[in-house]
Coordinates of C-alpha atoms in Angstrom, one line a residue:
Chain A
X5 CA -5.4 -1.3 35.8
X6 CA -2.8 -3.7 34.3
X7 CA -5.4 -5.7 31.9
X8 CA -7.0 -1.9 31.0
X9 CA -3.7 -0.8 30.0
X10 CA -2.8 -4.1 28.1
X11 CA -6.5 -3.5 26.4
X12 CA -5.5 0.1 25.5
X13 CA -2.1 -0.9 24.3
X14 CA -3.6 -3.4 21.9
X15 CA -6.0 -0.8 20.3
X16 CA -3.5 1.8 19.9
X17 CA -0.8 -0.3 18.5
X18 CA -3.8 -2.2 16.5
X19 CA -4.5 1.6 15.2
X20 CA -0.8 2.7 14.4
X21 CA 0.0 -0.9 12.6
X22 CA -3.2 -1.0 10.4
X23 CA -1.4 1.1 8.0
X24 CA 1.5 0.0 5.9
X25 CA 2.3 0.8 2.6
X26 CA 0.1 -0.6 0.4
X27 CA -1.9 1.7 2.7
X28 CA -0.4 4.8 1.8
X29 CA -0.3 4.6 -1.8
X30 CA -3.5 3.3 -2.8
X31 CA -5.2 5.6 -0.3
X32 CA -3.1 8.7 -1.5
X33 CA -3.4 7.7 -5.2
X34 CA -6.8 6.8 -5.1
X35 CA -7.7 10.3 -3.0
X36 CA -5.7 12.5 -5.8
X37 CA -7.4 11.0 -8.7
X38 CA -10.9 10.0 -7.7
X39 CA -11.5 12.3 -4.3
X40 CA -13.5 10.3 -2.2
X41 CA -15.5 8.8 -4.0
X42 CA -14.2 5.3 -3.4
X43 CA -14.0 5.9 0.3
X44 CA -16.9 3.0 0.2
X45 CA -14.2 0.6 -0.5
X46 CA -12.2 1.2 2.1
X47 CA -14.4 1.4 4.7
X48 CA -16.0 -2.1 3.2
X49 CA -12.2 -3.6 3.5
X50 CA -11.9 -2.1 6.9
X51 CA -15.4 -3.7 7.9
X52 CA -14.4 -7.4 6.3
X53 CA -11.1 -7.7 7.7
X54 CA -12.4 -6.9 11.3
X55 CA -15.4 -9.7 10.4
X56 CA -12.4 -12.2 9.6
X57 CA -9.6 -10.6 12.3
X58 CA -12.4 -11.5 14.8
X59 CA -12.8 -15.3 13.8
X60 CA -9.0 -15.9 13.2
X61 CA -8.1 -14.2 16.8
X62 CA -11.0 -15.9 18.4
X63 CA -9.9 -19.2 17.1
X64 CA -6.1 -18.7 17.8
X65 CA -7.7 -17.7 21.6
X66 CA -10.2 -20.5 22.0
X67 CA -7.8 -23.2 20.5
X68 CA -4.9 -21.8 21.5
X69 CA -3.6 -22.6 18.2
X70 CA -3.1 -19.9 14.6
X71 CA -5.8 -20.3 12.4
X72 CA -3.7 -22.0 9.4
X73 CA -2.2 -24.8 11.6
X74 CA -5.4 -25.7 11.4
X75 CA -6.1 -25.1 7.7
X76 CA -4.5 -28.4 6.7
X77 CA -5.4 -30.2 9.6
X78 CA -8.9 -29.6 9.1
X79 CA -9.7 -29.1 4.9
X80 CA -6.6 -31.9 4.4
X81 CA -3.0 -31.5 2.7
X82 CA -4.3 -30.3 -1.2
X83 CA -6.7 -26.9 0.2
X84 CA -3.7 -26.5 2.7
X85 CA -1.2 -26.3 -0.1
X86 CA -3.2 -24.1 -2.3
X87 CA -3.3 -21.9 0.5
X88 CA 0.1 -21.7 1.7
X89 CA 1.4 -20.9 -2.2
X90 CA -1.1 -18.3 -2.6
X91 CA -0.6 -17.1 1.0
X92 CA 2.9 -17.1 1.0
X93 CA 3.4 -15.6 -3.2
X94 CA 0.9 -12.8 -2.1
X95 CA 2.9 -11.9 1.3
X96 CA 6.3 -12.5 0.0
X97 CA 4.8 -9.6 -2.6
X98 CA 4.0 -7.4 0.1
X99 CA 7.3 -7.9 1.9
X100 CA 8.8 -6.6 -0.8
X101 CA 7.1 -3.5 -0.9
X102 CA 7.4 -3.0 2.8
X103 CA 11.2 -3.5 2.5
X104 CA 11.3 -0.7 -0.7
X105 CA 8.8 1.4 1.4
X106 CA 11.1 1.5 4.7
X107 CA 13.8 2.5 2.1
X108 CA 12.4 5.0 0.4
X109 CA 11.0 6.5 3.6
X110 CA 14.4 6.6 4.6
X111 CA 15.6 8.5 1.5
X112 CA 13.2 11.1 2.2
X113 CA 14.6 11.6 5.4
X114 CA 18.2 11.9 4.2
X115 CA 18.1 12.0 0.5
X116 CA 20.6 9.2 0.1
X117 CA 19.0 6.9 -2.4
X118 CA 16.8 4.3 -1.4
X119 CA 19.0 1.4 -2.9
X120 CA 21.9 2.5 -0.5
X121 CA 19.3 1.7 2.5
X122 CA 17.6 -1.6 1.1
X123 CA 20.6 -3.9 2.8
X124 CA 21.0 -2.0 6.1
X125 CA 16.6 -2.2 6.3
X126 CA 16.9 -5.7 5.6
X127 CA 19.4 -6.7 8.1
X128 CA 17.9 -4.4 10.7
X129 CA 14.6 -6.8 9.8
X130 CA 16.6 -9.8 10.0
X131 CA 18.3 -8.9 13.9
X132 CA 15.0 -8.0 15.2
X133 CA 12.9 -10.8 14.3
X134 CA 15.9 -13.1 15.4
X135 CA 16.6 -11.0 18.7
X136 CA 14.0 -8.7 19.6
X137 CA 10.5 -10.0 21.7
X138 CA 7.5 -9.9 20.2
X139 CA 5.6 -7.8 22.1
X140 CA 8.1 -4.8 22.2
X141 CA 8.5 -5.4 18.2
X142 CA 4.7 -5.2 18.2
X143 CA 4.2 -2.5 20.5
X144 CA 7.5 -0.2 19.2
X145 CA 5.9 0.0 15.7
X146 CA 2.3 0.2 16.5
X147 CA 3.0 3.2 19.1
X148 CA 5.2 5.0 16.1
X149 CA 2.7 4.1 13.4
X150 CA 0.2 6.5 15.3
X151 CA 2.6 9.3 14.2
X152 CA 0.5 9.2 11.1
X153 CA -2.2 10.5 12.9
X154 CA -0.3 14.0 11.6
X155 CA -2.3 13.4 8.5
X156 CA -6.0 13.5 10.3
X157 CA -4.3 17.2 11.7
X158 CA -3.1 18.0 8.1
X159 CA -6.9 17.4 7.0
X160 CA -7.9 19.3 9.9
X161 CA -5.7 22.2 9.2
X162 CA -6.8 21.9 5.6
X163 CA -9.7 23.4 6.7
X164 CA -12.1 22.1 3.8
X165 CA -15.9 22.2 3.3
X166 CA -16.3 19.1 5.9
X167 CA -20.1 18.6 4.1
X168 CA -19.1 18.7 0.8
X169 CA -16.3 16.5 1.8
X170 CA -18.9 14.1 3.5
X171 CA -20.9 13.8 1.0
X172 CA -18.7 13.1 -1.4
X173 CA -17.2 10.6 0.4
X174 CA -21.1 8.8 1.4
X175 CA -22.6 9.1 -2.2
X176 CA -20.2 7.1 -4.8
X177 CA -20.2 8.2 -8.5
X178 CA -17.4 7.6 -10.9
X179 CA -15.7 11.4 -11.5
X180 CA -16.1 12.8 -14.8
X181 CA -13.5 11.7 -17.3
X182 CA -12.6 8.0 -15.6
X183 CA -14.3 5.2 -17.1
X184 CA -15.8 2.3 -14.9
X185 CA -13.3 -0.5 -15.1
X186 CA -10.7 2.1 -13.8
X187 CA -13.3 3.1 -10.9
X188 CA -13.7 -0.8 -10.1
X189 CA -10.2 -1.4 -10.9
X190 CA -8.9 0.9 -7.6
X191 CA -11.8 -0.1 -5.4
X192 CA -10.5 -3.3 -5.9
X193 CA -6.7 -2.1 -5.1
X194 CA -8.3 -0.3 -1.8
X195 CA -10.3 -3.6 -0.8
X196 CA -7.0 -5.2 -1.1
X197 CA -5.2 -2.9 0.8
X198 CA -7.5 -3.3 3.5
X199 CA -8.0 -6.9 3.7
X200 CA -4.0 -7.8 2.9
X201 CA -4.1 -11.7 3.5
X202 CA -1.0 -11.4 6.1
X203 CA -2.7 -9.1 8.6
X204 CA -4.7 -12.2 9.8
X205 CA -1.5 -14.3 9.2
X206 CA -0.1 -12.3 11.9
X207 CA -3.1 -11.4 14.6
X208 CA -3.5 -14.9 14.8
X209 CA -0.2 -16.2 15.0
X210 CA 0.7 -13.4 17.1
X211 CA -2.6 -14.4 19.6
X212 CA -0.6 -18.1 19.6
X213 CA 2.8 -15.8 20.4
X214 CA 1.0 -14.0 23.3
X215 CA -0.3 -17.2 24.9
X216 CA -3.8 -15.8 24.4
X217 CA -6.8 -18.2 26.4
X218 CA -10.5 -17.7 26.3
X219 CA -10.1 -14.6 28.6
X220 CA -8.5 -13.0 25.6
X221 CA -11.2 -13.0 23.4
X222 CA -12.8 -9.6 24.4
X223 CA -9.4 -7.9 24.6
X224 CA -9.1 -9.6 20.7
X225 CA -12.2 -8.2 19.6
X226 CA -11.5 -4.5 21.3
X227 CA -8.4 -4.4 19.2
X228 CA -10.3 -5.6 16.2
X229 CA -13.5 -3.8 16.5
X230 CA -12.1 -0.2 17.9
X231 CA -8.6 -0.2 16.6
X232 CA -9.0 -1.5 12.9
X233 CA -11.7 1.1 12.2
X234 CA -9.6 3.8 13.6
X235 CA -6.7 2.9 11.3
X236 CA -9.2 2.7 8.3
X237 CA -10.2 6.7 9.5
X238 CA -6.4 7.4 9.0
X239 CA -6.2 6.0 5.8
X240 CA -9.4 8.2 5.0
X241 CA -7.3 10.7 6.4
X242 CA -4.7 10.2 4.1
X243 CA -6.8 10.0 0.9
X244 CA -8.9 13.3 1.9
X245 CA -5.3 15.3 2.4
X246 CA -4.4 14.0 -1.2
X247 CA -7.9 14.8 -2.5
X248 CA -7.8 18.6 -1.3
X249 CA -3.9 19.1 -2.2
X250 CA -2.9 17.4 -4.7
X251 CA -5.9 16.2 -7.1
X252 CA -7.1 20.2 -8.1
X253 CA -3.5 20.4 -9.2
X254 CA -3.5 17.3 -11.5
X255 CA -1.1 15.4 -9.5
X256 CA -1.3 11.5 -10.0
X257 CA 1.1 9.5 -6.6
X258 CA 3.7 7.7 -8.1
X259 CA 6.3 8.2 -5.2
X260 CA 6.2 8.4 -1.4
X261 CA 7.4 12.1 -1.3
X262 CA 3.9 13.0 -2.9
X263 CA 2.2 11.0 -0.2
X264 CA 3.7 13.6 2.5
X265 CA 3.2 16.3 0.3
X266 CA -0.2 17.8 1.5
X267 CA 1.3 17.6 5.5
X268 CA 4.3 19.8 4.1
X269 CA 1.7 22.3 3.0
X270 CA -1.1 22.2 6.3
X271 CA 1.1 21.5 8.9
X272 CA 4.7 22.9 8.2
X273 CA 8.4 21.0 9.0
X274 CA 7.5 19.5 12.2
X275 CA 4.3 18.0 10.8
X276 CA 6.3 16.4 7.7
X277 CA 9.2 15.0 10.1
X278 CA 6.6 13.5 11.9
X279 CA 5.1 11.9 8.4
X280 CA 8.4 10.5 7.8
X281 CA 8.6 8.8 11.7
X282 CA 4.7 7.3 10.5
X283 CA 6.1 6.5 7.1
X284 CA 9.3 4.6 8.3
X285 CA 7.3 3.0 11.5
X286 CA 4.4 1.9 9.1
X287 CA 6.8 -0.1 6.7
X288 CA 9.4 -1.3 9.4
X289 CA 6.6 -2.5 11.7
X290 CA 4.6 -3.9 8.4
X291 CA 8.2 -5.5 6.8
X292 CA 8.2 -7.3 10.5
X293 CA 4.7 -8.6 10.3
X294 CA 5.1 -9.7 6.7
X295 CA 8.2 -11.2 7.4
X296 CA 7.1 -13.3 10.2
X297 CA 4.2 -14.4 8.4
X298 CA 6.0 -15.8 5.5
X299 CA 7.4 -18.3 8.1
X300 CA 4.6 -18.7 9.9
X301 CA 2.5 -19.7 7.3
X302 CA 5.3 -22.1 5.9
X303 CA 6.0 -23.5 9.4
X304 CA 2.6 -23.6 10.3
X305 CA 1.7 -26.2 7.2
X306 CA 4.9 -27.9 7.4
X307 CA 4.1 -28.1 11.3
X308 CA 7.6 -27.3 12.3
X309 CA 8.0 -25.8 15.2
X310 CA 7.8 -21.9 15.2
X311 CA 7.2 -18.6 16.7
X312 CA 9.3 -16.4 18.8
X313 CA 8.3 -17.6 21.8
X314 CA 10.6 -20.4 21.4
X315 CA 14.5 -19.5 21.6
X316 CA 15.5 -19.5 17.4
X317 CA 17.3 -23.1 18.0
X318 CA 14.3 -24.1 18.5
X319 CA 12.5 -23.3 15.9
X320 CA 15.7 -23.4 13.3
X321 CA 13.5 -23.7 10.7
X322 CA 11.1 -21.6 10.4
X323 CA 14.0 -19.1 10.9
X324 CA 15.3 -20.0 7.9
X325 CA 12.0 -19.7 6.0
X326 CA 11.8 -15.8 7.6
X327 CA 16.0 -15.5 6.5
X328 CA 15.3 -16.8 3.0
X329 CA 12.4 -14.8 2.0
X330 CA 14.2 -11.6 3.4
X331 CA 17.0 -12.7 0.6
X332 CA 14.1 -12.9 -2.0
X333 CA 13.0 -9.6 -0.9
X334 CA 16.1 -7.6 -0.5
X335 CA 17.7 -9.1 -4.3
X336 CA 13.9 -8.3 -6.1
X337 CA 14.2 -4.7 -4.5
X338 CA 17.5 -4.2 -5.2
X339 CA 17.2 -5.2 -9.2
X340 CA 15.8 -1.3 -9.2
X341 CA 12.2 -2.2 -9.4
X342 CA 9.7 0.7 -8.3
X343 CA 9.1 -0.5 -4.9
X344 CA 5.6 1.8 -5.8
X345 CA 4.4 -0.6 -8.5
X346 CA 5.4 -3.0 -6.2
X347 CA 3.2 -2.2 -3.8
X348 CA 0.3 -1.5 -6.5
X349 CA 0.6 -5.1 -8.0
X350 CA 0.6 -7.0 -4.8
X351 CA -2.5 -5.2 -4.0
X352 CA -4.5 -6.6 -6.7
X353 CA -2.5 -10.3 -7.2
X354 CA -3.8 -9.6 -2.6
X355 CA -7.4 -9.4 -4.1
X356 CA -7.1 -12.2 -6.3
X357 CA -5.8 -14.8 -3.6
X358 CA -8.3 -13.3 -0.8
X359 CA -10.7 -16.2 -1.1
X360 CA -8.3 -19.3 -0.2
X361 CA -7.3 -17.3 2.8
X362 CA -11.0 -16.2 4.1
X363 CA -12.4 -19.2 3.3
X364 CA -10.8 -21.6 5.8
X365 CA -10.8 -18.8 8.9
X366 CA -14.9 -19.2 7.6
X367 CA -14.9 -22.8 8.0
X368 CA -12.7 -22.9 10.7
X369 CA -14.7 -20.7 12.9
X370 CA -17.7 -22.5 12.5
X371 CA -16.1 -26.1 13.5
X372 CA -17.2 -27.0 17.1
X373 CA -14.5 -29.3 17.1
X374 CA -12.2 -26.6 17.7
X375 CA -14.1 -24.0 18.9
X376 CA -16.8 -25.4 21.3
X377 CA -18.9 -23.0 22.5
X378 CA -17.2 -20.2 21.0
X379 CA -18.4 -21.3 17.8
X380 CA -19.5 -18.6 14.4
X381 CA -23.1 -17.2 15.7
X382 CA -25.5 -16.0 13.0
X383 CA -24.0 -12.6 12.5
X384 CA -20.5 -13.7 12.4
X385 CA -21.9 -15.9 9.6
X386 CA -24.1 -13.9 7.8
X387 CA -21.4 -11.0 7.5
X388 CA -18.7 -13.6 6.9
X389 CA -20.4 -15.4 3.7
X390 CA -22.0 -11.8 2.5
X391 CA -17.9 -10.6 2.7
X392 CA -16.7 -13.8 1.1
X393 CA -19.6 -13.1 -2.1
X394 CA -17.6 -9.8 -2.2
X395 CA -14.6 -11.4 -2.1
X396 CA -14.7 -13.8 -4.4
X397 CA -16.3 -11.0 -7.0
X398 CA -13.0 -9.0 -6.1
X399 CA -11.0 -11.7 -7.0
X400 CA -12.4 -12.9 -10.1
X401 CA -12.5 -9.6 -11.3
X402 CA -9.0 -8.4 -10.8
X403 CA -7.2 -9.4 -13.2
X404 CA -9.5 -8.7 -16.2
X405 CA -9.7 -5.4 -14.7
X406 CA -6.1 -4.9 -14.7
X407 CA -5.5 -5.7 -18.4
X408 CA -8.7 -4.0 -19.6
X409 CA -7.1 -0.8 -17.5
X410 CA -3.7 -1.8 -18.4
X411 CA -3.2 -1.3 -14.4
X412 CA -5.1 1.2 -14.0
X413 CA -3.9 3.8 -16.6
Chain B
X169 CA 2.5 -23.5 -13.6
X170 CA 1.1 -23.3 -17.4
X171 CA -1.7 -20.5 -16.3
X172 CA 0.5 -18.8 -13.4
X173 CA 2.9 -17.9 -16.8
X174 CA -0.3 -17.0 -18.9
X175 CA -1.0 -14.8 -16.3
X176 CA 2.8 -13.4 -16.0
X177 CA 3.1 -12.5 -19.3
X178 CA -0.2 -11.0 -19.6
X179 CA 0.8 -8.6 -16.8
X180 CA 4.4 -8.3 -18.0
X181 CA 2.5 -7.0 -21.6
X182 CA -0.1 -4.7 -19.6
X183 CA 3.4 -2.7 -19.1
X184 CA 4.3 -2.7 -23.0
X185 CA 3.8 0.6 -25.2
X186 CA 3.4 -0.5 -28.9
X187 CA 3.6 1.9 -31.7
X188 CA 0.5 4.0 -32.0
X189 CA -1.2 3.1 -35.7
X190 CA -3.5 5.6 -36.1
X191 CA -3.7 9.2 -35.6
X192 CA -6.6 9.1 -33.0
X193 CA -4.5 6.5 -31.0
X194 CA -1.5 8.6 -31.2
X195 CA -3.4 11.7 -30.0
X196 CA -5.0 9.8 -26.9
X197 CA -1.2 8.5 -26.1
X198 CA -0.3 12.4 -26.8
X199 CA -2.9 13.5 -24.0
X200 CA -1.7 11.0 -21.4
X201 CA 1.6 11.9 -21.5
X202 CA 0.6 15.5 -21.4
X203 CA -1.0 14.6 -17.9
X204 CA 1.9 12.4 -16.5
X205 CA 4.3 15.3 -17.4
X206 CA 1.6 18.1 -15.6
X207 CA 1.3 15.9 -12.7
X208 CA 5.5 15.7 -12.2
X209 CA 5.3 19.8 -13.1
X210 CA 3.2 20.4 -10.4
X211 CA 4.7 17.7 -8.0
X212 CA 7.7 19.8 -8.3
X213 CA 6.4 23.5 -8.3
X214 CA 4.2 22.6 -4.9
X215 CA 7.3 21.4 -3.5
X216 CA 9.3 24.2 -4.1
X217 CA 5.9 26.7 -3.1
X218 CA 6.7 24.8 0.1
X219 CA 9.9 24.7 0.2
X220 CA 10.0 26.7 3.7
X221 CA 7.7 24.1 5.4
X222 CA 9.8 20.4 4.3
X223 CA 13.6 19.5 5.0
X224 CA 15.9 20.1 2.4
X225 CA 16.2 16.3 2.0
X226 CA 13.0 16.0 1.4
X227 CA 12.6 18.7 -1.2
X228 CA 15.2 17.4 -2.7
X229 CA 14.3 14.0 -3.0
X230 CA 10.6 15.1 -4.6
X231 CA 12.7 16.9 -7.1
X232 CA 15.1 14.4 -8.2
X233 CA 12.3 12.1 -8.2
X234 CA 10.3 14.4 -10.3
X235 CA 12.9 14.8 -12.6
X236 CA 13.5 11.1 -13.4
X237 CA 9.7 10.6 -13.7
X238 CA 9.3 13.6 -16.4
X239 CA 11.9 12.1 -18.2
X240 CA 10.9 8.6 -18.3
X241 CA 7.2 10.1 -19.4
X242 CA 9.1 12.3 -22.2
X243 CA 11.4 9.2 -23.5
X244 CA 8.4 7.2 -23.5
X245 CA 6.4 9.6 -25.5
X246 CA 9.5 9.6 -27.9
X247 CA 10.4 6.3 -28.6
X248 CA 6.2 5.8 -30.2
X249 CA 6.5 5.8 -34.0
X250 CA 3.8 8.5 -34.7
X251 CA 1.4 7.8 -38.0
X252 CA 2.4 8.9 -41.2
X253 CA -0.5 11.9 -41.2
X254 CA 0.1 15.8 -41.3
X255 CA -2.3 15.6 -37.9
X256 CA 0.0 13.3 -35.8
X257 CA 3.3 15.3 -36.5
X258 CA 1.3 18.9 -35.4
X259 CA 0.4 16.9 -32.6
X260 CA 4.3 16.4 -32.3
X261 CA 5.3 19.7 -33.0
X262 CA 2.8 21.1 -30.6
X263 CA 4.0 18.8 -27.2
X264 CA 7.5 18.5 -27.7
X265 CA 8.5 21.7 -26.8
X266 CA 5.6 22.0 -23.6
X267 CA 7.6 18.9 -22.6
X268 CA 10.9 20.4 -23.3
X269 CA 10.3 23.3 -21.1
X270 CA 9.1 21.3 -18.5
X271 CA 12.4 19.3 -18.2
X272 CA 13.9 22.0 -18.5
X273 CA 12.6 23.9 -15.9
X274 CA 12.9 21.0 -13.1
X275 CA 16.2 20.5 -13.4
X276 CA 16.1 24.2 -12.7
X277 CA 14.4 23.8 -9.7
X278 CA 16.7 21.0 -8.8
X279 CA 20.1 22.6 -9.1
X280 CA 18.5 25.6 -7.5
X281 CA 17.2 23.5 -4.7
X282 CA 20.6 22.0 -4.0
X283 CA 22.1 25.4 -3.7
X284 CA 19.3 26.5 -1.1
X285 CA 18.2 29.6 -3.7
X286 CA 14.9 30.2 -2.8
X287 CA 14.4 33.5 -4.9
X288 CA 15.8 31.5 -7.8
X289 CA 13.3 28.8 -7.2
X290 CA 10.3 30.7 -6.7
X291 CA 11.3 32.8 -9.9
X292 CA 11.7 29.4 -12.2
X293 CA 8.2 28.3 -10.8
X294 CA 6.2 31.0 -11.8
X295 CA 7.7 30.9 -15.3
X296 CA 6.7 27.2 -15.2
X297 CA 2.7 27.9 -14.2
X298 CA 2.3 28.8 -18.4
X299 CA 4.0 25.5 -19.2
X300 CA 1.7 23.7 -16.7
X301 CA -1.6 25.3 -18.1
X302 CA -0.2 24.6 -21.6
X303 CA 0.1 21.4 -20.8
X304 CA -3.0 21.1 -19.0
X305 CA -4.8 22.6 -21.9
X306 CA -3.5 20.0 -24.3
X307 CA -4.3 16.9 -21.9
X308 CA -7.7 18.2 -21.2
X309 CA -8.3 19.2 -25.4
X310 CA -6.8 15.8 -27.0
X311 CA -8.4 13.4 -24.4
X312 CA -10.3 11.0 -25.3

């Protein structure tokens, strides 16, 4: 009963963490300008990161070490440090925009502007990756992140024309009026959102955190393989509410209050307060993750020691690498940026450094140094070198695609 | 470091409005502003249709939010240099006061919001649903 709870626990935290807010605007934007017609994309991302989340936290179980303390170890010092700079620039992006994201959810609750909120988020970040466990900082946010289920209700409440609604969603076409690179250009944002570089950062660091063995590897793949897809359906969710609300009234997301907009109207107060809990859950739990990956990729090359399952003496360091970047983060929010344009750069600059961080879980995985018997099979590697093709298009195609679309415009 | 600034300042310029030289440039910049102001129109008059079902914080943050967003669209929209042609200025003449109106009328719905008038709110609204199908009409007419 223990280890079936511990299973279920996994999936639904795995389900209420997969969102964050890269996920909420580009789902949102996307779904109020282009419907679902570039639902492909996301479900594509969702389907790639499980292929990858499966090999990093099958590694991290069978070696019982995280994937990128093996990166350097295994493809030498020069791939390691290309890595680690386009690892840690990408996720140091997406901090960012977690910490504006937790602060403008916050404004929506109380109206007091977001700027107000940025240095209470950030030390409230700072305490509880210094004092709080892991697992309850894992579990706490997952749980609350499944308060965005409210918008998979919303759609339901919605009540649209499910087949119409289907199909648009299973036959892409560019809508009328939106020229291709623009198209491309956001199912490139949405692949990005899905496949953010620091969500394997942290499953397999946080498999190393949970002392995960061999044993480990099915509960592994039932979070990756039940509870990644069911976070990808609430990001659908999120894009179909913002197709049938807000797109037939011309409205393009630029904020977070448009994002709850469409539960206001389906599901009343109670739904929207709920939003907000998903909203501020989603960012704080992501700001965490993102966080702790910046020093856990750092730590991890430099091979400090790290982690919080040593006391912070202990790993001193890569505390400071976690309390620096949280500096970074909190001054770049706080010089007024949009936090929203934020988020929709470090989406694409995500797509563009995808590559040096699938790559080496690729390689890695298929090493029987490391991995023995628990080695890539075919499928793993078919699906893993068909998704780095795609990846590697993605990349070399974002930032064209942003200047030709002047991001998107 | 030489390409990572390449690629910085090509993304810093990808945020850059220039002047608008010719008349069919100017009207395609005319139409997208159109949209951008519609889309913070109607941001704000579905809030306020809803403003039974969402927190007075919240309503109030989509406002303000609205507000700022409108304006930055409308300053932006003013500060291009439009061509020297007859076309360009009736293309001037003809959005300025949609976008006017539209200011306008969500500060309305702000200062209303903040004083909890819902009659008031409701009222301003519907007088805005002509704006927004004014300026939907021009978005839809001048696009590209």
């Amino acid at each position: 009963v223990k280890r079936l709870f511990a299973v279920a626990l996994g999936i639904l935290t795995a389900i209420g963490g997969f969102v964050d807010i890269g996920d909420l605007v580009a789902n949102a934007l996307v779904g109020a300008r282009f419907g679902l017609t570039l639902a492909w994309a996301t479900i594509l991302g969702v389907i790639g990161i499980c292929v990858f989340a499966e090999m990093s936290g099958r590694v991290a179980a069978v070696s019982g070490r995280a994937t990128f303390d093996l990166v350097r170890e295994r493809l030498g010092p020069r791939m390691g440090l290309a890595n680690l700079s386009a690892s840690v620039l990408v996720t140091l992006l997406t901090f960012c925009a977690e910490i504006g994201g937790v602060a403008l959810a916050l404004e929506l609750a109380t109206s007091v502007n977001y700027l107000l909120w940025v240095p209470m988020v950030g030390l409230a970040v700072w305490l509880m990756i210094w004092r709080v466990r892991f697992s309850i900082l894992e579990n706490t946010f997952g749980l609350l992140g499944l308060a965005l289920v409210v918008f998979g209700v919303a759609l339901w409440k919605l009540n649209p024309d499910w087949s119409d609604l289907v199909h648009e969603a299973v036959v892409p076409r560019n809508p009328q009026g939106e020229g291709l690179p623009t198209y491309f250009y956001y199912a490139i944002a949405l692949f990005g959102a899905a496949m953010t570089p620091y969500e394997v950062f942290f499953f397999s660091s946080g498999g190393v955190e949970e002392r995960w063995t061999r044993q480990d590897v099915v509960t592994s793949r039932m979070n990756v393989f039940i509870g990644f897809p069911l976070g990808g359906a609430l990001s659908l969710a999120i894009a179909a509410c913002a197709a049938l609300v807000l797109l037939p009234r011309g409205i393009s997301v630029d904020t977070l209050g448009q994002v709850g907009l469409p539960v206001a109207v389906a599901v009343g107060k109670l739904g929207l307060a709920v939003a907000i809990l998903g909203f501020v859950a989603a960012t704080f739990g992501a700001a965490l993750e993102t966080g702790l990956s910046c020093g856990y990729s750092v730590a991890q090359y430099f091979g400090w020691q790290w982690g919080k399952y040593v006391r912070p003496r202990d790993a001193a360091r890569f505390h400071l690498v976690v309390l620096v970047c949280l500096i970074v983060a909190i001054g770049t929010v706080l010089t007024t940026v949009d936090p929203i344009t934020v988020t929709e750069y470090s989406l694409v600059f995500s797509a563009v450094a995808l590559p040096l961080t699938y790559l080496p879980i690729l390689v890695i995985a298929n090493d029987p140094d490391y991995m023995g018997a628990r080695v890539n099979r075919r499928t793993a590697n078919v699906l893993g070198t068909a998704f780095l093709v795609v990846i590697v298009i993605a990349s070399v195609a974002a930032i064209p695609l942003m200047l030709a679309t002047r991001a998107g415009q | 470091v030489r390409w990572c600034l390449v690629a910085l300042v090509l993304v810093g310029l990808t945020g850059c409005v220039g002047p608008a030289p010719t008349v069919g440039q100017y009207e395609g910049k005319a139409a997208h502003t159109a949209q951008d102001a519609l889309s913070q129109l109607e941001t704000a008059r579905l809030a306020v249709e809803n403003a039974t079902r969402m927190p007075a914080a919240y309503l109030e943050t989509v406002l303000v939010d609205a507000e700022q967003s409108f304006g930055s669209v409308q300053a932006t929209f003013d500060s291009i240099q439009p061509p020297d042609e007859p076309a360009a200025d009736a293309l001037k003449a003809a959005l300025d006061p949609l976008l006017s109106d539209g200011s306008d009328g969500i500060v309305q719905l702000r200062i209303l919001a903040r004083r909890g008038n819902r009659a008031g709110m409701a009222k301003v609204s519907h007088d805005l649903a002509a704006t927004a199908d004014r300026l939907d009409r021009f978005g839809t007419e001048h696009a590209g």
